[in-house]
Short mmCIF file of C-alpha atoms and ligand atoms in Angstrom, two decimals:
data_model
loop_
_atom_site.label_atom_id
_atom_site.label_comp_id
_atom_site.label_asym_id
_atom_site.label_seq_id
_atom_site.Cartn_x
_atom_site.Cartn_y
_atom_site.Cartn_z
CA UNK M 1 -29.87 39.47 4.69
CA UNK M 2 -31.89 36.37 5.99
CA UNK M 3 -29.71 35.99 8.95
CA UNK M 4 -30.02 39.33 9.63
CA UNK M 5 -33.77 39.21 9.82
CA UNK M 6 -33.58 36.29 11.99
CA UNK M 7 -31.44 37.92 14.55
CA UNK M 8 -33.75 40.96 14.66
CA UNK M 9 -36.73 38.79 15.01
CA UNK M 10 -35.02 36.86 18.03
CA UNK M 11 -34.04 39.88 19.60
CA UNK M 12 -37.62 41.79 19.19
CA UNK M 13 -39.00 39.19 21.32
CA UNK M 14 -36.84 39.54 24.11
CA UNK M 15 -33.10 39.40 24.86
CA UNK M 16 -31.37 36.37 23.97
CA UNK M 17 -29.67 35.40 27.30
CA UNK M 18 -26.07 33.79 27.68
CA UNK M 19 -28.03 30.85 29.05
CA UNK M 20 -30.24 30.55 25.92
CA UNK M 21 -26.87 30.54 23.82
CA UNK M 22 -25.54 27.81 26.02
CA UNK M 23 -28.89 25.76 25.64
CA UNK M 24 -28.78 26.19 21.65
CA UNK M 25 -24.99 25.32 21.58
CA UNK M 26 -25.25 21.82 23.71
CA UNK M 27 -28.22 21.07 21.24
CA UNK M 28 -25.89 21.62 18.40
CA UNK M 29 -23.48 19.41 19.99
CA UNK M 30 -26.00 16.72 20.79
CA UNK M 31 -27.61 16.86 17.18
CA UNK M 32 -23.96 16.72 15.70
CA UNK M 33 -23.39 13.52 17.71
CA UNK M 34 -27.03 12.33 16.57
CA UNK M 35 -26.39 13.11 13.04
CA UNK M 36 -22.95 10.95 13.11
CA UNK M 37 -24.82 8.21 14.30
CA UNK M 38 -27.46 8.59 11.94
CA UNK M 39 -25.38 8.97 9.06
CA UNK M 40 -23.69 5.80 9.83
CA UNK M 41 -26.86 3.89 10.10
CA UNK M 42 -28.11 5.39 6.64
CA UNK M 43 -25.00 4.48 4.66
CA UNK M 44 -25.77 0.87 5.39
CA UNK M 45 -29.37 0.61 5.99
CA UNK M 46 -30.92 3.51 4.53
CA UNK M 47 -32.23 4.68 0.99
CA UNK M 48 -29.41 5.97 -0.88
CA UNK M 49 -29.97 8.97 -2.54
CA UNK M 50 -28.54 12.66 -3.18
CA UNK M 51 -30.51 14.05 -0.33
CA UNK M 52 -28.71 12.24 2.26
CA UNK M 53 -25.29 11.34 0.06
CA UNK M 54 -22.28 9.39 1.23
CA UNK M 55 -22.97 5.68 1.48
CA UNK M 56 -24.08 2.98 -0.99
CA UNK M 57 -26.12 0.69 1.27
CA UNK M 58 -25.48 -2.93 2.55
CA UNK M 59 -27.86 -5.42 1.20
CA UNK M 60 -27.61 -7.80 4.19
CA UNK M 61 -28.31 -5.14 6.85
CA UNK M 62 -31.12 -3.45 4.73
CA UNK M 63 -32.78 -6.82 4.42
CA UNK M 64 -32.62 -7.48 8.05
CA UNK M 65 -33.86 -3.87 8.95
CA UNK M 66 -36.77 -4.54 6.33
CA UNK M 67 -37.79 -7.67 8.47
CA UNK M 68 -39.10 -5.28 10.98
CA UNK M 69 -40.92 -3.07 8.47
CA UNK M 70 -40.43 -2.72 4.75
CA UNK M 71 -40.07 1.19 5.29
CA UNK M 72 -37.22 1.05 7.54
CA UNK M 73 -34.63 2.26 4.99
CA UNK M 74 -36.99 5.40 4.19
CA UNK M 75 -37.46 6.07 7.92
CA UNK M 76 -33.44 5.84 8.69
CA UNK M 77 -33.00 8.04 5.56
CA UNK M 78 -35.65 10.59 6.71
CA UNK M 79 -34.55 10.57 10.22
CA UNK M 80 -30.92 11.20 9.01
CA UNK M 81 -32.11 14.19 6.99
CA UNK M 82 -33.98 15.56 9.81
CA UNK M 83 -30.99 15.45 12.20
CA UNK M 84 -28.62 16.84 9.56
CA UNK M 85 -31.27 19.73 9.26
CA UNK M 86 -31.35 20.42 13.12
CA UNK M 87 -27.59 20.67 13.01
CA UNK M 88 -27.50 23.21 9.98
CA UNK M 89 -30.33 25.08 11.83
CA UNK M 90 -28.93 25.47 15.18
CA UNK M 91 -25.74 26.47 14.01
CA UNK M 92 -27.01 28.81 11.41
CA UNK M 93 -29.31 30.44 14.05
CA UNK M 94 -26.26 30.69 16.48
CA UNK M 95 -24.07 32.45 13.54
CA UNK M 96 -26.95 34.75 13.04
CA UNK M 97 -27.34 36.21 16.34
CA UNK M 98 -23.43 36.46 16.54
CA UNK M 99 -22.80 33.21 18.62
CA UNK M 100 -20.31 30.79 18.05
CA UNK M 101 -21.50 27.75 16.16
CA UNK M 102 -20.47 24.12 17.39
CA UNK M 103 -17.78 22.46 15.05
CA UNK M 104 -16.51 18.80 16.23
CA UNK M 105 -14.45 18.13 12.74
CA UNK M 106 -11.10 17.79 14.57
CA UNK M 107 -12.74 14.92 16.45
CA UNK M 108 -13.91 12.66 13.61
CA UNK M 109 -11.32 10.14 14.21
CA UNK M 110 -13.02 6.98 14.83
CA UNK M 111 -13.16 4.04 12.14
CA UNK M 112 -15.84 3.31 9.91
CA UNK M 113 -17.53 -0.20 9.32
CA UNK M 114 -15.67 -2.27 6.90
CA UNK M 115 -18.95 -3.49 5.48
CA UNK M 116 -20.06 -2.88 2.02
CA UNK M 117 -21.73 0.46 1.80
CA UNK M 118 -19.81 2.64 4.22
CA UNK M 119 -18.01 5.42 3.55
CA UNK M 120 -14.25 5.31 4.59
CA UNK M 121 -13.96 8.73 6.61
CA UNK M 122 -13.44 9.43 10.19
CA UNK M 123 -16.41 9.38 12.61
CA UNK M 124 -17.27 11.06 15.78
CA UNK M 125 -19.19 8.22 17.34
CA UNK M 126 -18.53 4.27 17.75
CA UNK M 127 -21.53 2.24 16.92
CA UNK M 128 -19.77 -1.24 17.45
CA UNK M 129 -19.89 -1.60 21.04
CA UNK M 130 -23.46 -0.47 22.06
CA UNK M 131 -25.00 -0.79 25.33
CA UNK M 132 -28.30 0.02 24.37
CA UNK M 133 -30.83 1.48 27.05
CA UNK M 134 -34.16 -0.49 26.68
CA UNK M 135 -35.60 0.84 29.85
CA UNK M 136 -37.68 3.35 27.76
CA UNK M 137 -39.88 0.21 26.59
CA UNK M 138 -40.76 -0.46 30.25
CA UNK M 139 -41.04 3.38 31.18
CA UNK M 140 -43.50 4.54 28.57
CA UNK M 141 -45.78 1.58 29.39
CA UNK M 142 -45.70 2.29 33.06
CA UNK M 143 -47.63 4.99 35.49
CA UNK M 144 -44.31 5.43 37.24
CA UNK M 145 -41.87 8.49 36.29
CA UNK M 146 -38.41 8.83 36.78
CA UNK M 147 -38.89 12.17 38.01
CA UNK M 148 -40.51 10.63 41.12
CA UNK M 149 -37.28 8.50 41.77
CA UNK M 150 -38.48 5.47 39.98
CA UNK M 151 -35.73 3.25 38.48
CA UNK M 152 -36.56 1.07 35.27
CA UNK M 153 -34.86 -2.10 34.67
CA UNK M 154 -33.76 -2.99 31.12
CA UNK M 155 -36.39 -4.64 28.79
CA UNK M 156 -33.68 -6.39 26.91
CA UNK M 157 -29.97 -6.57 27.82
CA UNK M 158 -28.00 -5.22 24.93
CA UNK M 159 -24.40 -4.94 25.99
CA UNK M 160 -21.33 -4.57 23.91
CA UNK M 161 -23.16 -5.30 20.77
CA UNK M 162 -22.64 -3.62 17.11
CA UNK M 163 -25.56 -1.68 15.85
CA UNK M 164 -24.17 -1.69 12.03
CA UNK M 165 -22.17 -4.47 10.71
CA UNK M 166 -18.53 -4.11 11.34
CA UNK M 167 -17.73 -6.41 8.10
CA UNK M 168 -19.98 -7.98 5.49
CA UNK M 169 -22.18 -10.47 7.13
CA UNK M 170 -24.37 -13.30 5.27
CA UNK M 171 -27.96 -12.12 4.50
CA UNK M 172 -30.67 -13.71 6.70
CA UNK M 173 -28.09 -14.79 9.12
CA UNK M 174 -28.61 -14.47 13.04
CA UNK M 175 -26.03 -12.39 13.38
CA UNK M 176 -26.97 -9.75 10.89
CA UNK M 177 -30.48 -9.74 12.28
CA UNK M 178 -29.17 -9.23 16.11
CA UNK M 179 -27.49 -6.22 14.66
CA UNK M 180 -30.56 -4.72 12.99
CA UNK M 181 -32.80 -5.71 16.07
CA UNK M 182 -29.88 -3.95 18.23
CA UNK M 183 -30.06 -0.72 15.78
CA UNK M 184 -33.80 -0.55 16.03
CA UNK M 185 -33.76 -0.46 19.79
CA UNK M 186 -30.75 2.12 19.50
CA UNK M 187 -33.19 4.15 17.17
CA UNK M 188 -35.86 4.49 19.61
CA UNK M 189 -33.44 4.95 22.55
CA UNK M 190 -31.57 7.92 20.73
CA UNK M 191 -35.05 9.76 20.10
CA UNK M 192 -36.71 9.35 23.36
CA UNK M 193 -33.49 10.74 25.02
CA UNK M 194 -33.72 13.67 22.46
CA UNK M 195 -37.39 13.84 23.49
CA UNK M 196 -36.68 14.28 27.28
CA UNK M 197 -33.74 16.47 26.65
CA UNK M 198 -35.65 19.12 24.56
CA UNK M 199 -38.48 19.09 27.14
CA UNK M 200 -35.97 19.71 30.13
CA UNK M 201 -33.82 22.42 28.31
CA UNK M 202 -37.28 24.27 27.24
CA UNK M 203 -37.77 25.08 31.04
CA UNK M 204 -34.60 26.96 31.13
CA UNK M 205 -35.17 29.10 27.75
CA UNK M 206 -35.81 32.90 28.31
CA UNK M 207 -35.98 34.41 24.78
CA UNK M 208 -39.31 33.28 23.06
CA UNK M 209 -37.68 32.57 19.57
CA UNK M 210 -35.21 30.19 21.56
CA UNK M 211 -38.16 28.59 23.24
CA UNK M 212 -39.82 28.20 19.76
CA UNK M 213 -37.03 26.52 18.43
CA UNK M 214 -36.37 24.12 21.40
CA UNK M 215 -40.11 22.94 21.50
CA UNK M 216 -40.34 22.76 17.68
CA UNK M 217 -37.15 20.51 17.16
CA UNK M 218 -37.94 18.83 20.31
CA UNK M 219 -41.52 17.93 18.84
CA UNK M 220 -39.47 16.38 15.68
CA UNK M 221 -37.48 14.07 18.22
CA UNK M 222 -40.81 12.74 19.79
CA UNK M 223 -42.15 12.23 16.33
CA UNK M 224 -38.88 10.02 15.66
CA UNK M 225 -39.46 8.20 18.92
CA UNK M 226 -42.95 7.12 18.39
CA UNK M 227 -41.96 5.78 14.81
CA UNK M 228 -38.96 3.61 16.27
CA UNK M 229 -40.91 2.62 19.26
CA UNK M 230 -43.62 1.04 17.09
CA UNK M 231 -40.69 -0.65 14.60
CA UNK M 232 -38.63 -2.02 17.62
CA UNK M 233 -41.81 -3.96 18.79
CA UNK M 234 -41.56 -5.76 15.20
CA UNK M 235 -38.00 -7.21 16.09
CA UNK M 236 -38.10 -11.08 15.32
CA UNK M 237 -36.86 -13.45 18.16
CA UNK M 238 -33.30 -14.23 17.75
CA UNK M 239 -30.56 -15.51 19.93
CA UNK M 240 -26.77 -14.94 19.68
CA UNK M 241 -25.70 -17.36 22.30
CA UNK M 242 -22.61 -17.29 24.53
CA UNK M 243 -20.92 -14.44 26.42
CA UNK M 244 -20.98 -11.41 24.20
CA UNK M 245 -24.37 -12.53 22.87
CA UNK M 246 -27.91 -11.23 23.05
CA UNK M 247 -31.35 -12.72 23.08
CA UNK M 248 -34.42 -10.89 21.60
CA UNK M 249 -37.48 -12.58 23.01
CA UNK M 250 -40.69 -13.41 21.00
CA UNK M 251 -42.70 -10.30 21.15
CA UNK M 252 -45.90 -12.47 21.02
CA UNK M 253 -45.18 -13.78 24.32
CA UNK M 254 -45.81 -10.42 25.91
CA UNK M 255 -49.26 -10.39 24.52
CA UNK M 256 -51.73 -9.55 27.40
CA UNK M 257 -48.68 -8.06 29.81
CA UNK M 258 -49.25 -4.50 30.03
CA UNK M 259 -45.79 -3.67 30.89
CA UNK M 260 -44.34 -5.11 27.91
CA UNK M 261 -46.91 -5.82 25.21
CA UNK M 262 -45.41 -4.62 21.86
CA UNK M 263 -48.39 -2.54 20.45
CA UNK M 264 -48.87 -0.52 23.70
CA UNK M 265 -47.03 2.33 22.32
CA UNK M 266 -48.93 5.38 23.23
CA UNK M 267 -47.36 6.76 26.52
CA UNK M 268 -49.23 5.57 29.31
CA UNK M 269 -50.50 8.26 31.60
CA UNK M 270 -48.06 8.70 34.43
CA UNK M 271 -47.39 10.46 37.51
CA UNK M 272 -46.53 14.13 36.75
CA UNK M 273 -45.62 17.34 38.65
CA UNK M 274 -46.82 16.13 41.99
CA UNK M 275 -48.13 13.00 43.49
CA UNK M 276 -51.85 13.43 44.12
CA UNK M 277 -52.57 14.88 40.83
CA UNK M 278 -54.15 12.80 38.25
CA UNK M 279 -51.71 10.67 36.21
CA UNK M 280 -50.83 12.11 32.66
CA UNK M 281 -49.68 11.04 29.28
CA UNK M 282 -46.51 12.85 29.07
CA UNK M 283 -42.81 12.95 28.02
CA UNK M 284 -40.96 11.45 30.99
CA UNK M 285 -38.59 12.37 32.65
CA UNK M 286 -38.33 16.27 32.06
CA UNK M 287 -36.25 17.19 35.15
CA UNK M 288 -32.81 18.22 34.63
CA UNK M 289 -30.95 15.65 36.96
CA UNK M 290 -32.84 12.92 34.81
CA UNK M 291 -33.21 14.54 31.40
CA UNK M 292 -31.19 17.59 31.21
CA UNK M 293 -27.81 18.16 29.40
CA UNK M 294 -25.30 16.44 31.65
CA UNK M 295 -27.88 13.44 31.74
CA UNK M 296 -27.92 13.31 28.12
CA UNK M 297 -23.95 13.66 28.16
CA UNK M 298 -23.62 10.56 30.55
CA UNK M 299 -26.43 8.59 28.63
CA UNK M 300 -24.41 8.82 25.46
CA UNK M 301 -21.23 7.99 27.22
CA UNK M 302 -22.75 5.05 29.12
CA UNK M 303 -24.20 3.88 25.53
CA UNK M 304 -20.61 3.18 24.12
CA UNK M 305 -20.57 5.60 21.45
CA UNK M 306 -17.56 7.41 22.73
CA UNK M 307 -15.26 4.40 22.88
CA UNK M 308 -12.15 5.41 21.43
CA UNK M 309 -12.67 9.10 21.66
CA UNK M 310 -10.15 11.64 22.77
CA UNK M 311 -10.44 13.09 26.41
CA UNK M 312 -10.51 16.59 24.75
CA UNK M 313 -13.70 15.61 23.06
CA UNK M 314 -15.13 14.40 26.25
CA UNK M 315 -14.22 17.39 28.22
CA UNK M 316 -15.62 19.77 25.74
CA UNK M 317 -18.84 18.00 25.47
CA UNK M 318 -19.11 17.81 29.45
CA UNK M 319 -18.30 21.76 29.49
CA UNK M 320 -21.10 22.50 26.83
CA UNK M 321 -23.59 20.27 28.88
CA UNK M 322 -22.90 21.79 32.23
CA UNK M 323 -23.23 25.52 30.58
CA UNK M 324 -26.64 24.36 29.34
CA UNK M 325 -27.80 22.79 32.31
CA UNK M 326 -26.80 25.92 34.37
CA UNK M 327 -29.07 28.29 32.27
CA UNK M 328 -32.02 29.90 33.95
CA UNK M 329 -34.99 31.09 32.81
CA UNK M 330 -34.90 34.88 33.48
CA UNK M 331 -38.20 36.27 33.49
FE1 FE2 E 425 -32.52 16.05 16.13
#
C-alpha cells in the first residue's frame, strides 16, 4: 500500500518520463557501487554494530583512521548506512512506479581484503589499487571552475595504492597510515563526485517528485563531502618511498597558501553560469560533460575500482550512464 501511495504521489506531480527513470536507474547503480566501497571501508575501519553488519573491525586500520579524527569510525559507519539507504530508496521507488530496479548481484566477484575484520564475500569494487583523484582539494579552493574548461592538477599523487589494508599490517606503521590517508582522500573524492553528479542530473529531471529525490539525496552527498574534506586535511605527513610509494605532505607547510591551506574547506566562490557574472560559492562542476553520468562512470573506472571486473559489468554500467545523460527535461 505504501508503494502505491508513493507512485500515486509521483504521478500526481506530473508524468514520470523514461528519462526520469533512466536517471534514477543510473543513480541506483552509482549508489550500489558507492555502497560496495563504503561497506569494505566500514568492515575494517568503521564502528561495528547491527545497523551496518558484516565486518568485525581491524584495529590497526581503525587506529590509523583515528589519527585524523577520533570520530572517523563513526563517520565511516554512518556514511555507509546512508549509502545503503540511498540504494534501498532508489530501487524501492523504481519498483513502486513499475520500473526495473538495479541489481548487480551477479557481478560481485572481486576478492575481499585478507586483513582481520573483513567479510570473505565477493565484491563489486576493488580498493587495492586506487588512483585517487585529489584535484578537488585545489578545485574547491579556486575561483576557477571546470565548467569553464579549467583543468586542475592533482594535490597529492595517489596512484595504484590500497585504500584498505590487503592483509594485517602493524599498528602505527607508515604503511597502515599511508593506507588510512589514502582512504581519507578517497572518501572525499567519492562524495564530491556524488555532489557534482546529482547537481548535474537534477537539471534533466522532468517529474517534480523525481527532482525532489535527486536534490535531496544530492544534498546528503554534499554533506558527506564537506565532512571528509575537513578530515582529509588532518592526514599526517607520511612517505612510502620508492616506486609504488606515496608522499603525504605536512599540511602545516601550506598555512598561508590560499590554494592548499587545510582549513579552507568552505567552497571558494568561483565562476558560475557565465563569465562576467559575480563569482559564486557553488558545487562545481555541474555540466553534463564534466559532471554527468558518463563522467562519473569514467571517474569510477579511472580510479581503479573496477580492476578485475568483467566486461559485461562495464558494458551494463556504461549503458545505464548513457541513458541517464540522454535524459531531457520535458517542460
Ligand atoms: Fe549516496
